[in-house]
Amino acid sequence: MDAERPAAPASDRPAAPGPLRRLRARAASWRVPVALRMAAVVAAVTSAAMALLAAVVVQGQQRVLEAQTARLGGALAAQLALAAREPLLAGDVLALEVLAAGSGARAPVLGAAIYGPDGRRLAGRGEDPFLAGGAPAPAPAAAPPSFRWRTPAGDAATVFVAPVRHRDLLAGHAVVTLSRAPLERAVGDAVRTVLAAVAIVLALALAASLVAGRRLSAPILRLLDASRALGEGRRPERLPERRNDELGSLMAAFNEMADGLIRKRQVEEVFSRFVSPSVAREILGRVDRVELGGRRVVASVLFADIVDFTGLAESLPPESVAALLNEYLALAPRAAAAFGGTVDKFIGDCAMVVFGVPEPDPDHAFHAVAAGVLFLRLVEARSRARAARGEPTVRFRVAVNTGPMLAGTLGSRERMEYTVVGDTVNLAARLSGVGEPGAIVLSEETWSEPGVRARVRAIRGRPIRVRGKRRPVATYTVTGLRPEGEALLAEARRALRPEAE
């Protein structure tokens, strides 16, 4: 609240503003709630109220008409039963025929019939549900006092059954069938009348809420378009914040949120270039509780090492070496991603790829081998293209090992790295140096996996001695994939982007 100022002399005091100017100034300082602009709610409430009222009115009238029909049909059936009592006891079939003909000739009666105590029809005229289509039906004694029925012609009807009694003796049954057409016409007229009234009220309510609805929907639509653009990864246009109501505050908050999301997405995109997307998602998903340590897992690790890289590096300038490395090593993430693998790191001229972490994969051993085969085929295709241009090419040795390892965040609190460590990883790294150029060497643990044996062809290699191992290590060299493995590889290769080739 502003501090009060001393009153100015009468001669220096400005002229008092008019009532309209004061009202405008006060209105400009008010915050108009969004609730006051929800005039469209009136139309919705009116619609619901009118619909409820219409349902109540129509159902009430239908119940009244049903009750009238029931009273009429019950009275006609009882009257026929009373009139047929003496002819039934006397066995006067002609009198029964006259009664049935007289009862069935009056609208809205569709038919009348009289049945004996044994369920046999003695007289009748018009529609009879117990003889519909000429086929005998159960005796009327088993029927309820009234029930709905459709004639063979498809007309709706209500059937009334009244017993014919003389003292304690059941002499038979009287059956009267009434058409429901008058009732349905009356209900239809009531529905049309109520709907017309509802339509008029709705038209008035919609017309009244149209202006307010347009003013309210315009900023909401802009907010929706901005949200959609943000969800699609595009930077939305900045929303105006000049509104002096809740929508203005919402737009300001949305602008701040959009700026924060854009910055977060940029950080994630840059971060995913330094680590694999799956690792980036795991780390960013627990950014508030990133700690050193890991978990013991059983997974597969693949090493791809360039053959004679030292000699190649000596013969080329550093820029050419870097370009060559980037071109070939870029194939590793694509081959790995085709089979759910994660590039752990690039170590000079070597790529290290893990399968089964951080996302579990029960078939990680085969996927590692298949990714190795795909990687070598991509390397061959890239080398043919480079050779056709007269550029130097390289060859790779690939090794795969399967077993227990520790996966997690290692390093120090100042510098962390998500990786896998263990004897399984060390053995895979050493196996990558024993194979022939362009070959894939598997360990005994990888080859013994059922998913590998069923889809991979390999020959047993000579055992090799590895530093730190007491016994020689058995190795296997991949010679190809079996038909099932080739089918999976072809499907994965078709899914690669064209530039991966």
Short mmCIF file of C-alpha atoms in Angstrom, two decimals:
data_model
loop_
_atom_site.label_atom_id
_atom_site.label_comp_id
_atom_site.label_asym_id
_atom_site.label_seq_id
_atom_site.Cartn_x
_atom_site.Cartn_y
_atom_site.Cartn_z
CA MET A 1 0.00 0.00 0.00
CA ASP A 2 1.42 3.40 -0.97
CA ALA A 3 2.30 5.90 1.79
CA GLU A 4 -0.08 8.79 2.12
CA ARG A 5 1.13 12.14 0.75
CA PRO A 6 0.38 15.52 2.32
CA ALA A 7 -2.62 17.22 0.78
CA ALA A 8 -1.77 19.81 -1.86
CA PRO A 9 -3.18 23.30 -1.74
CA ALA A 10 -6.58 23.70 -3.32
CA SER A 11 -5.14 25.86 -6.06
CA ASP A 12 -2.49 23.24 -7.00
CA ARG A 13 -4.77 20.15 -6.70
CA PRO A 14 -5.56 18.53 -10.12
CA ALA A 15 -9.10 18.09 -11.24
CA ALA A 16 -10.75 14.95 -9.87
CA PRO A 17 -10.86 12.18 -12.44
CA GLY A 18 -14.22 11.18 -13.75
CA PRO A 19 -15.99 7.99 -12.62
CA LEU A 20 -15.23 6.21 -15.92
CA ARG A 21 -11.51 6.94 -15.65
CA ARG A 22 -11.40 5.69 -12.05
CA LEU A 23 -13.23 2.52 -13.07
CA ARG A 24 -10.76 1.88 -15.90
CA ALA A 25 -7.78 2.43 -13.62
CA ARG A 26 -9.19 0.06 -11.03
CA ALA A 27 -10.04 -2.57 -13.66
CA ALA A 28 -6.50 -2.39 -15.03
CA SER A 29 -5.13 -3.23 -11.58
CA TRP A 30 -7.43 -6.19 -11.07
CA ARG A 31 -6.45 -9.76 -11.86
CA VAL A 32 -9.29 -11.35 -13.75
CA PRO A 33 -9.62 -15.01 -12.63
CA VAL A 34 -9.81 -17.63 -15.33
CA ALA A 35 -12.93 -18.99 -13.61
CA LEU A 36 -14.84 -15.87 -14.68
CA ARG A 37 -13.97 -16.63 -18.29
CA MET A 38 -15.31 -20.15 -18.11
CA ALA A 39 -18.64 -19.12 -19.56
CA ALA A 40 -18.65 -22.22 -21.67
CA VAL A 41 -19.21 -24.25 -18.53
CA VAL A 42 -22.69 -22.80 -18.43
CA ALA A 43 -23.50 -24.51 -21.71
CA ALA A 44 -22.18 -27.83 -20.43
CA VAL A 45 -24.11 -27.60 -17.17
CA THR A 46 -27.24 -26.57 -19.04
CA SER A 47 -26.84 -29.47 -21.44
CA ALA A 48 -26.44 -31.94 -18.61
CA ALA A 49 -29.42 -30.54 -16.72
CA MET A 50 -31.63 -30.54 -19.80
CA ALA A 51 -30.54 -34.04 -20.77
CA LEU A 52 -31.33 -35.27 -17.26
CA LEU A 53 -34.66 -33.51 -17.30
CA ALA A 54 -35.49 -34.92 -20.72
CA ALA A 55 -34.61 -38.43 -19.57
CA VAL A 56 -36.77 -38.08 -16.47
CA VAL A 57 -39.73 -36.68 -18.44
CA VAL A 58 -39.56 -39.31 -21.19
CA GLN A 59 -39.09 -42.17 -18.75
CA GLY A 60 -41.95 -40.88 -16.61
CA GLN A 61 -44.27 -40.64 -19.57
CA GLN A 62 -43.20 -44.06 -20.78
CA ARG A 63 -43.96 -45.54 -17.36
CA VAL A 64 -47.39 -43.92 -17.38
CA LEU A 65 -48.16 -45.25 -20.84
CA GLU A 66 -46.86 -48.69 -19.90
CA ALA A 67 -49.08 -48.68 -16.84
CA GLN A 68 -52.09 -47.66 -18.95
CA THR A 69 -51.35 -50.39 -21.46
CA ALA A 70 -50.97 -52.91 -18.66
CA ARG A 71 -54.26 -51.88 -17.10
CA LEU A 72 -56.04 -52.01 -20.48
CA GLY A 73 -54.59 -55.38 -21.43
CA GLY A 74 -55.20 -56.86 -18.02
CA ALA A 75 -58.78 -55.63 -18.05
CA LEU A 76 -59.41 -57.03 -21.55
CA ALA A 77 -57.89 -60.38 -20.63
CA ALA A 78 -59.88 -60.53 -17.35
CA GLN A 79 -63.07 -59.54 -19.18
CA LEU A 80 -62.48 -62.25 -21.80
CA ALA A 81 -61.76 -64.78 -19.08
CA LEU A 82 -64.98 -63.88 -17.25
CA ALA A 83 -67.07 -64.06 -20.40
CA ALA A 84 -65.53 -67.41 -21.41
CA ARG A 85 -66.09 -69.14 -18.07
CA GLU A 86 -69.56 -70.55 -18.73
CA PRO A 87 -68.93 -71.55 -22.40
CA LEU A 88 -65.71 -73.29 -21.29
CA LEU A 89 -67.54 -75.27 -18.60
CA ALA A 90 -70.33 -76.09 -21.03
CA GLY A 91 -67.92 -76.96 -23.85
CA ASP A 92 -69.63 -74.47 -26.16
CA VAL A 93 -66.87 -73.95 -28.77
CA LEU A 94 -69.09 -71.79 -31.00
CA ALA A 95 -69.69 -69.32 -28.17
CA LEU A 96 -65.96 -69.25 -27.48
CA GLU A 97 -65.26 -68.48 -31.14
CA VAL A 98 -67.72 -65.59 -31.01
CA LEU A 99 -66.07 -64.23 -27.85
CA ALA A 100 -62.56 -64.49 -29.32
CA ALA A 101 -63.67 -62.86 -32.59
CA GLY A 102 -65.34 -60.01 -30.74
CA SER A 103 -62.33 -59.41 -28.48
CA GLY A 104 -59.75 -59.61 -31.28
CA ALA A 105 -61.57 -57.17 -33.58
CA ARG A 106 -61.03 -54.04 -31.50
CA ALA A 107 -57.92 -51.86 -31.85
CA PRO A 108 -55.29 -51.95 -30.46
CA VAL A 109 -55.95 -55.68 -29.94
CA LEU A 110 -53.94 -57.80 -32.37
CA GLY A 111 -55.43 -61.10 -31.30
CA ALA A 112 -57.43 -63.01 -28.70
CA ALA A 113 -57.49 -66.71 -27.88
CA ILE A 114 -59.06 -69.08 -25.36
CA TYR A 115 -57.28 -72.20 -24.16
CA GLY A 116 -58.65 -75.15 -22.27
CA PRO A 117 -57.27 -76.50 -18.99
CA ASP A 118 -55.16 -79.00 -20.92
CA GLY A 119 -53.40 -76.20 -22.86
CA ARG A 120 -55.31 -76.90 -26.08
CA ARG A 121 -56.51 -73.86 -28.03
CA LEU A 122 -60.27 -73.92 -28.30
CA ALA A 123 -60.94 -70.61 -30.05
CA GLY A 124 -59.01 -67.60 -31.27
CA ARG A 125 -58.59 -64.82 -33.74
CA GLY A 126 -55.59 -62.77 -34.89
CA GLU A 127 -52.05 -63.04 -33.47
CA ASP A 128 -51.31 -65.75 -30.92
CA PRO A 129 -47.80 -66.06 -29.43
CA PHE A 130 -48.43 -69.64 -28.39
CA LEU A 131 -49.02 -70.62 -32.01
CA ALA A 132 -46.53 -68.24 -33.62
CA GLY A 133 -45.58 -69.41 -37.06
CA GLY A 134 -47.96 -72.39 -36.80
CA ALA A 135 -45.73 -74.26 -34.36
CA PRO A 136 -47.37 -75.30 -31.06
CA ALA A 137 -45.96 -73.62 -27.97
CA PRO A 138 -46.07 -74.53 -24.25
CA ALA A 139 -49.41 -74.14 -22.55
CA PRO A 140 -50.35 -70.61 -21.43
CA ALA A 141 -50.36 -71.93 -17.86
CA ALA A 142 -46.54 -71.71 -17.93
CA ALA A 143 -46.51 -68.08 -19.18
CA PRO A 144 -46.32 -65.00 -16.93
CA PRO A 145 -49.40 -62.73 -16.62
CA SER A 146 -47.89 -60.35 -19.19
CA PHE A 147 -44.82 -60.33 -21.43
CA ARG A 148 -43.48 -58.58 -24.53
CA TRP A 149 -43.51 -60.33 -27.89
CA ARG A 150 -42.90 -59.62 -31.56
CA THR A 151 -45.28 -60.93 -34.16
CA PRO A 152 -43.98 -62.90 -37.15
CA ALA A 153 -44.32 -59.65 -39.11
CA GLY A 154 -41.99 -57.92 -36.63
CA ASP A 155 -44.61 -55.76 -34.85
CA ALA A 156 -44.04 -55.11 -31.15
CA ALA A 157 -46.79 -56.40 -28.87
CA THR A 158 -47.60 -57.12 -25.22
CA VAL A 159 -49.36 -60.41 -24.37
CA PHE A 160 -51.70 -60.70 -21.37
CA VAL A 161 -52.75 -64.08 -19.95
CA ALA A 162 -55.66 -64.41 -17.51
CA PRO A 163 -56.83 -67.68 -15.94
CA VAL A 164 -60.47 -68.74 -16.32
CA ARG A 165 -61.63 -69.99 -12.91
CA HIS A 166 -64.87 -71.30 -11.49
CA ARG A 167 -64.45 -71.35 -7.76
CA ASP A 168 -61.35 -73.51 -7.21
CA LEU A 169 -61.52 -75.08 -10.66
CA LEU A 170 -59.09 -73.88 -13.41
CA ALA A 171 -61.21 -74.03 -16.54
CA GLY A 172 -58.61 -72.57 -18.94
CA HIS A 173 -56.84 -69.35 -19.97
CA ALA A 174 -57.74 -66.22 -21.90
CA VAL A 175 -54.98 -64.65 -24.01
CA VAL A 176 -55.11 -61.06 -25.34
CA THR A 177 -52.34 -59.56 -27.53
CA LEU A 178 -52.10 -55.74 -27.63
CA SER A 179 -50.12 -53.75 -30.17
CA ARG A 180 -47.39 -51.49 -28.74
CA ALA A 181 -47.51 -49.17 -31.76
CA PRO A 182 -49.72 -46.51 -30.06
CA LEU A 183 -47.46 -46.51 -27.00
CA GLU A 184 -44.30 -46.23 -29.09
CA ARG A 185 -45.82 -43.40 -31.14
CA ALA A 186 -46.69 -41.50 -27.97
CA VAL A 187 -43.22 -42.00 -26.56
CA GLY A 188 -41.67 -40.92 -29.85
CA ASP A 189 -43.77 -37.74 -29.90
CA ALA A 190 -42.69 -36.98 -26.32
CA VAL A 191 -39.04 -37.55 -27.18
CA ARG A 192 -39.24 -35.25 -30.19
CA THR A 193 -40.93 -32.51 -28.16
CA VAL A 194 -38.37 -32.72 -25.38
CA LEU A 195 -35.48 -32.81 -27.84
CA ALA A 196 -36.78 -29.71 -29.57
CA ALA A 197 -36.92 -27.88 -26.23
CA VAL A 198 -33.43 -29.10 -25.35
CA ALA A 199 -32.11 -27.95 -28.73
CA ILE A 200 -33.53 -24.45 -28.26
CA VAL A 201 -32.04 -24.12 -24.75
CA LEU A 202 -28.70 -25.47 -25.94
CA ALA A 203 -28.60 -23.06 -28.86
CA LEU A 204 -29.14 -20.15 -26.51
CA ALA A 205 -26.50 -21.40 -24.06
CA LEU A 206 -23.96 -22.02 -26.81
CA ALA A 207 -24.55 -18.62 -28.33
CA ALA A 208 -24.05 -16.99 -24.94
CA SER A 209 -20.81 -18.87 -24.25
CA LEU A 210 -19.32 -18.50 -27.75
CA VAL A 211 -17.71 -15.10 -27.21
CA ALA A 212 -16.21 -16.04 -23.85
CA GLY A 213 -15.13 -19.40 -25.22
CA ARG A 214 -13.22 -17.87 -28.10
CA ARG A 215 -11.37 -15.48 -25.85
CA LEU A 216 -10.53 -18.30 -23.48
CA SER A 217 -9.50 -20.88 -26.08
CA ALA A 218 -7.10 -18.66 -28.02
CA PRO A 219 -4.32 -18.57 -25.39
CA ILE A 220 -4.90 -22.21 -24.48
CA LEU A 221 -4.46 -23.23 -28.13
CA ARG A 222 -1.21 -21.26 -28.29
CA LEU A 223 -0.04 -23.02 -25.14
CA LEU A 224 -1.02 -26.37 -26.65
CA ASP A 225 0.89 -25.67 -29.88
CA ALA A 226 3.94 -24.65 -27.86
CA SER A 227 3.70 -27.84 -25.79
CA ARG A 228 3.42 -29.95 -28.94
CA ALA A 229 6.45 -28.25 -30.47
CA LEU A 230 8.39 -28.85 -27.26
CA GLY A 231 7.38 -32.51 -27.24
CA GLU A 232 8.60 -32.89 -30.83
CA GLY A 233 11.99 -31.47 -29.90
CA ARG A 234 11.47 -28.07 -31.54
CA ARG A 235 11.96 -24.79 -29.74
CA PRO A 236 8.49 -23.23 -29.42
CA GLU A 237 7.75 -19.58 -29.96
CA ARG A 238 7.90 -17.63 -26.75
CA LEU A 239 4.41 -17.09 -25.37
CA PRO A 240 3.28 -13.52 -24.56
CA GLU A 241 3.22 -12.78 -20.85
CA ARG A 242 1.17 -9.57 -21.00
CA ARG A 243 -2.03 -11.17 -19.72
CA ASN A 244 -3.05 -9.96 -16.27
CA ASP A 245 -4.61 -13.23 -15.11
CA GLU A 246 -3.81 -16.84 -14.30
CA LEU A 247 -3.19 -17.63 -17.97
CA GLY A 248 -0.52 -14.95 -18.08
CA SER A 249 1.18 -16.52 -15.06
CA LEU A 250 0.87 -19.94 -16.67
CA MET A 251 2.49 -18.72 -19.89
CA ALA A 252 5.37 -17.17 -17.98
CA ALA A 253 5.89 -20.43 -16.10
CA PHE A 254 5.71 -22.37 -19.37
CA ASN A 255 8.34 -20.15 -20.96
CA GLU A 256 10.68 -20.80 -18.05
CA MET A 257 9.98 -24.53 -18.20
CA ALA A 258 10.56 -24.63 -21.97
CA ASP A 259 13.91 -22.87 -21.59
CA GLY A 260 14.92 -25.36 -18.91
CA LEU A 261 13.84 -28.37 -20.99
CA ILE A 262 15.68 -27.10 -24.04
CA ARG A 263 18.85 -26.67 -21.99
CA LYS A 264 18.38 -30.12 -20.44
CA ARG A 265 17.85 -31.71 -23.86
CA GLN A 266 20.98 -30.04 -25.20
CA VAL A 267 22.98 -31.34 -22.24
CA GLU A 268 21.58 -34.86 -22.75
CA GLU A 269 22.39 -34.79 -26.47
CA VAL A 270 25.96 -33.71 -25.79
CA PHE A 271 26.28 -36.20 -22.93
CA SER A 272 25.03 -39.09 -25.10
CA ARG A 273 27.87 -38.42 -27.54
CA PHE A 274 30.41 -39.16 -24.82
CA VAL A 275 28.62 -42.23 -23.42
CA SER A 276 26.09 -44.60 -24.96
CA PRO A 277 22.42 -43.55 -24.85
CA SER A 278 21.47 -46.40 -22.48
CA VAL A 279 24.22 -45.44 -20.04
CA ALA A 280 23.27 -41.78 -20.35
CA ARG A 281 19.63 -42.62 -19.55
CA GLU A 282 20.65 -44.67 -16.51
CA ILE A 283 22.94 -41.97 -15.14
CA LEU A 284 20.51 -39.12 -15.84
CA GLY A 285 17.69 -41.18 -14.32
CA ARG A 286 19.50 -41.22 -10.95
CA VAL A 287 21.43 -37.98 -11.22
CA ASP A 288 20.64 -37.12 -7.60
CA ARG A 289 22.11 -40.36 -6.26
CA VAL A 290 25.11 -41.15 -8.47
CA GLU A 291 27.60 -43.04 -6.31
CA LEU A 292 30.75 -45.04 -6.83
CA GLY A 293 30.24 -48.79 -7.00
CA GLY A 294 28.60 -51.35 -9.19
CA ARG A 295 26.72 -54.61 -9.35
CA ARG A 296 27.84 -58.09 -10.32
CA VAL A 297 26.33 -59.23 -13.61
CA VAL A 298 26.79 -61.96 -16.19
CA ALA A 299 27.23 -60.36 -19.57
CA SER A 300 29.27 -60.47 -22.78
CA VAL A 301 32.00 -58.10 -23.89
CA LEU A 302 33.36 -57.54 -27.41
CA PHE A 303 36.68 -56.00 -28.37
CA ALA A 304 37.40 -54.84 -31.92
CA ASP A 305 41.05 -53.94 -32.55
CA ILE A 306 42.64 -52.55 -35.71
CA VAL A 307 45.37 -54.76 -37.15
CA ASP A 308 48.83 -53.08 -37.44
CA PHE A 309 47.51 -49.68 -36.47
CA THR A 310 50.97 -48.53 -35.33
CA GLY A 311 52.47 -48.91 -38.79
CA LEU A 312 49.47 -47.20 -40.37
CA ALA A 313 49.71 -44.27 -37.95
CA GLU A 314 53.39 -43.79 -38.78
CA SER A 315 52.65 -43.54 -42.51
CA LEU A 316 49.81 -40.98 -42.30
CA PRO A 317 49.55 -37.46 -40.89
CA PRO A 318 47.66 -37.16 -37.57
CA GLU A 319 44.64 -35.55 -39.20
CA SER A 320 44.25 -38.44 -41.64
CA VAL A 321 44.69 -40.97 -38.84
CA ALA A 322 41.95 -39.28 -36.79
CA ALA A 323 39.60 -39.14 -39.78
CA LEU A 324 40.23 -42.81 -40.58
CA LEU A 325 39.64 -43.85 -36.95
CA ASN A 326 36.43 -41.85 -36.75
CA GLU A 327 35.13 -43.33 -39.99
CA TYR A 328 35.74 -46.95 -39.01
CA LEU A 329 35.01 -46.77 -35.29
CA ALA A 330 31.70 -45.06 -36.06
CA LEU A 331 30.53 -48.45 -37.36
CA ALA A 332 30.89 -50.04 -33.92
CA PRO A 333 28.00 -48.17 -32.23
CA ARG A 334 25.70 -48.93 -35.17
CA ALA A 335 26.50 -52.64 -35.15
CA ALA A 336 26.16 -52.72 -31.37
CA ALA A 337 22.84 -50.88 -31.34
CA ALA A 338 21.42 -53.30 -33.90
CA PHE A 339 21.69 -56.06 -31.26
CA GLY A 340 21.14 -54.11 -28.06
CA GLY A 341 24.80 -53.57 -27.23
CA THR A 342 26.40 -50.58 -25.55
CA VAL A 343 29.72 -49.04 -26.55
CA ASP A 344 31.62 -48.85 -23.26
CA LYS A 345 34.57 -46.90 -24.55
CA PHE A 346 37.05 -46.34 -27.38
CA ILE A 347 40.63 -47.11 -26.38
CA GLY A 348 42.84 -45.68 -29.09
CA ASP A 349 42.25 -47.92 -32.08
CA CYS A 350 40.08 -50.37 -30.14
CA ALA A 351 36.32 -50.39 -29.45
CA MET A 352 34.91 -52.07 -26.34
CA VAL A 353 31.22 -53.07 -26.48
CA VAL A 354 29.18 -54.75 -23.75
CA PHE A 355 25.95 -56.75 -24.05
CA GLY A 356 23.55 -57.45 -21.21
CA VAL A 357 24.33 -54.24 -19.30
CA PRO A 358 23.09 -51.76 -18.32
CA GLU A 359 19.87 -53.21 -19.78
CA PRO A 360 19.38 -56.97 -19.16
CA ASP A 361 19.53 -59.23 -22.21
CA PRO A 362 19.08 -63.01 -21.78
CA ASP A 363 20.58 -63.64 -25.24
CA HIS A 364 23.58 -61.33 -24.78
CA ALA A 365 26.17 -63.93 -25.90
CA PHE A 366 24.65 -64.45 -29.35
CA HIS A 367 23.96 -60.75 -29.76
CA ALA A 368 27.62 -60.01 -29.08
CA VAL A 369 28.74 -62.52 -31.72
CA ALA A 370 26.15 -61.30 -34.23
CA ALA A 371 27.22 -57.70 -33.65
CA GLY A 372 30.82 -58.74 -34.30
CA VAL A 373 29.85 -60.37 -37.59
CA LEU A 374 27.81 -57.34 -38.61
CA PHE A 375 30.66 -55.00 -37.66
CA LEU A 376 33.18 -56.89 -39.80
CA ARG A 377 30.80 -56.89 -42.76
CA LEU A 378 30.27 -53.16 -42.41
CA VAL A 379 34.04 -52.72 -42.22
CA GLU A 380 34.49 -54.76 -45.41
CA ALA A 381 31.87 -52.65 -47.22
CA ARG A 382 33.51 -49.42 -46.04
CA SER A 383 36.96 -50.67 -47.02
CA ARG A 384 35.80 -51.54 -50.55
CA ALA A 385 34.44 -48.02 -50.95
CA ARG A 386 37.68 -46.47 -49.66
CA ALA A 387 39.81 -48.72 -51.83
CA ALA A 388 37.80 -47.68 -54.90
CA ARG A 389 38.70 -44.06 -54.06
CA GLY A 390 42.36 -44.94 -53.53
CA GLU A 391 42.23 -44.33 -49.77
CA PRO A 392 43.93 -46.50 -47.15
CA THR A 393 41.91 -49.25 -45.47
CA VAL A 394 42.19 -51.22 -42.24
CA ARG A 395 41.23 -54.65 -40.92
CA PHE A 396 39.97 -55.60 -37.49
CA ARG A 397 40.37 -58.48 -35.08
CA VAL A 398 37.31 -59.17 -32.95
CA ALA A 399 37.05 -61.16 -29.72
CA VAL A 400 34.03 -62.01 -27.56
CA ASN A 401 33.98 -63.36 -24.00
CA THR A 402 31.10 -64.11 -21.65
CA GLY A 403 31.05 -64.33 -17.90
CA PRO A 404 30.71 -62.49 -14.59
CA MET A 405 31.84 -58.89 -14.36
CA LEU A 406 31.28 -55.78 -12.26
CA ALA A 407 29.20 -53.07 -13.96
CA GLY A 408 28.84 -49.64 -12.44
CA THR A 409 30.30 -46.23 -11.79
CA LEU A 410 34.03 -46.43 -11.10
CA GLY A 411 36.72 -43.82 -10.51
CA SER A 412 36.67 -41.02 -7.95
CA ARG A 413 34.08 -38.53 -6.80
CA GLU A 414 35.79 -35.90 -8.93
CA ARG A 415 35.93 -38.07 -12.07
CA MET A 416 33.57 -41.02 -12.60
CA GLU A 417 33.07 -43.41 -15.47
CA TYR A 418 30.42 -46.04 -16.11
CA THR A 419 32.17 -49.21 -17.26
CA VAL A 420 32.58 -52.95 -16.69
CA VAL A 421 35.64 -54.58 -15.13
CA GLY A 422 36.75 -58.07 -14.24
CA ASP A 423 38.64 -61.10 -15.48
CA THR A 424 36.04 -61.64 -18.22
CA VAL A 425 36.82 -58.21 -19.66
CA ASN A 426 40.60 -58.69 -19.40
CA LEU A 427 40.45 -62.04 -21.20
CA ALA A 428 38.34 -60.57 -24.03
CA ALA A 429 40.88 -57.79 -24.48
CA ARG A 430 43.73 -60.30 -24.74
CA LEU A 431 41.82 -62.57 -27.11
CA SER A 432 41.40 -59.65 -29.51
CA GLY A 433 45.09 -59.83 -30.27
CA VAL A 434 45.38 -63.55 -31.08
CA GLY A 435 42.97 -63.92 -33.98
CA GLU A 436 43.61 -63.55 -37.68
CA PRO A 437 42.70 -60.24 -39.36
CA GLY A 438 39.00 -60.20 -40.15
CA ALA A 439 38.26 -63.07 -37.72
CA ILE A 440 36.13 -63.33 -34.60
CA VAL A 441 37.60 -65.30 -31.68
CA LEU A 442 35.26 -66.70 -29.04
CA SER A 443 36.07 -67.98 -25.58
CA GLU A 444 34.89 -71.35 -24.29
CA GLU A 445 32.32 -69.55 -22.11
CA THR A 446 30.78 -67.74 -25.10
CA TRP A 447 30.77 -70.79 -27.36
CA SER A 448 29.11 -72.93 -24.67
CA GLU A 449 26.03 -70.68 -24.59
CA PRO A 450 23.08 -72.55 -26.20
CA GLY A 451 21.96 -69.49 -28.15
CA VAL A 452 25.42 -69.25 -29.75
CA ARG A 453 25.81 -72.92 -30.65
CA ALA A 454 22.35 -73.00 -32.24
CA ARG A 455 22.92 -70.00 -34.54
CA VAL A 456 26.70 -69.70 -35.06
CA ARG A 457 29.21 -71.85 -36.92
CA ALA A 458 32.73 -72.01 -35.47
CA ILE A 459 35.80 -74.20 -35.46
CA ARG A 460 37.95 -74.98 -32.46
CA GLY A 461 41.20 -73.06 -32.42
CA ARG A 462 44.45 -73.85 -30.73
CA PRO A 463 44.54 -73.21 -26.99
CA ILE A 464 46.52 -70.13 -26.09
CA ARG A 465 48.39 -69.17 -22.98
CA VAL A 466 47.32 -65.92 -21.41
CA ARG A 467 49.33 -64.13 -18.80
CA GLY A 468 47.74 -64.63 -15.40
CA LYS A 469 46.02 -67.90 -16.41
CA ARG A 470 47.42 -71.21 -15.15
CA ARG A 471 45.96 -73.29 -17.95
CA PRO A 472 45.73 -72.61 -21.68
CA VAL A 473 42.54 -70.90 -22.79
CA ALA A 474 40.37 -72.69 -25.35
CA THR A 475 39.33 -70.56 -28.32
CA TYR A 476 36.92 -70.86 -31.22
CA THR A 477 36.94 -69.00 -34.53
CA VAL A 478 33.63 -68.01 -36.10
CA THR A 479 33.19 -69.29 -39.64
CA GLY A 480 29.68 -67.96 -40.20
CA LEU A 481 26.12 -67.94 -38.98
CA ARG A 482 23.52 -70.64 -39.30
CA PRO A 483 20.29 -69.83 -41.22
CA GLU A 484 18.46 -68.55 -38.15
CA GLY A 485 21.39 -66.33 -37.24
CA GLU A 486 21.71 -65.04 -40.80
CA ALA A 487 18.01 -64.17 -40.82
CA LEU A 488 18.39 -62.14 -37.63
CA LEU A 489 21.49 -60.45 -39.01
CA ALA A 490 19.75 -59.55 -42.28
CA GLU A 491 16.83 -58.05 -40.37
CA ALA A 492 19.19 -55.99 -38.21
CA ARG A 493 21.16 -54.82 -41.23
CA ARG A 494 18.00 -53.66 -43.00
CA ALA A 495 17.17 -51.56 -39.95
CA LEU A 496 20.50 -49.71 -40.15
CA ARG A 497 20.55 -46.20 -41.54
CA PRO A 498 22.00 -45.97 -45.06
CA GLU A 499 25.08 -44.09 -43.88
CA ALA A 500 26.04 -47.08 -41.73
CA GLU A 501 26.85 -48.96 -44.92
#
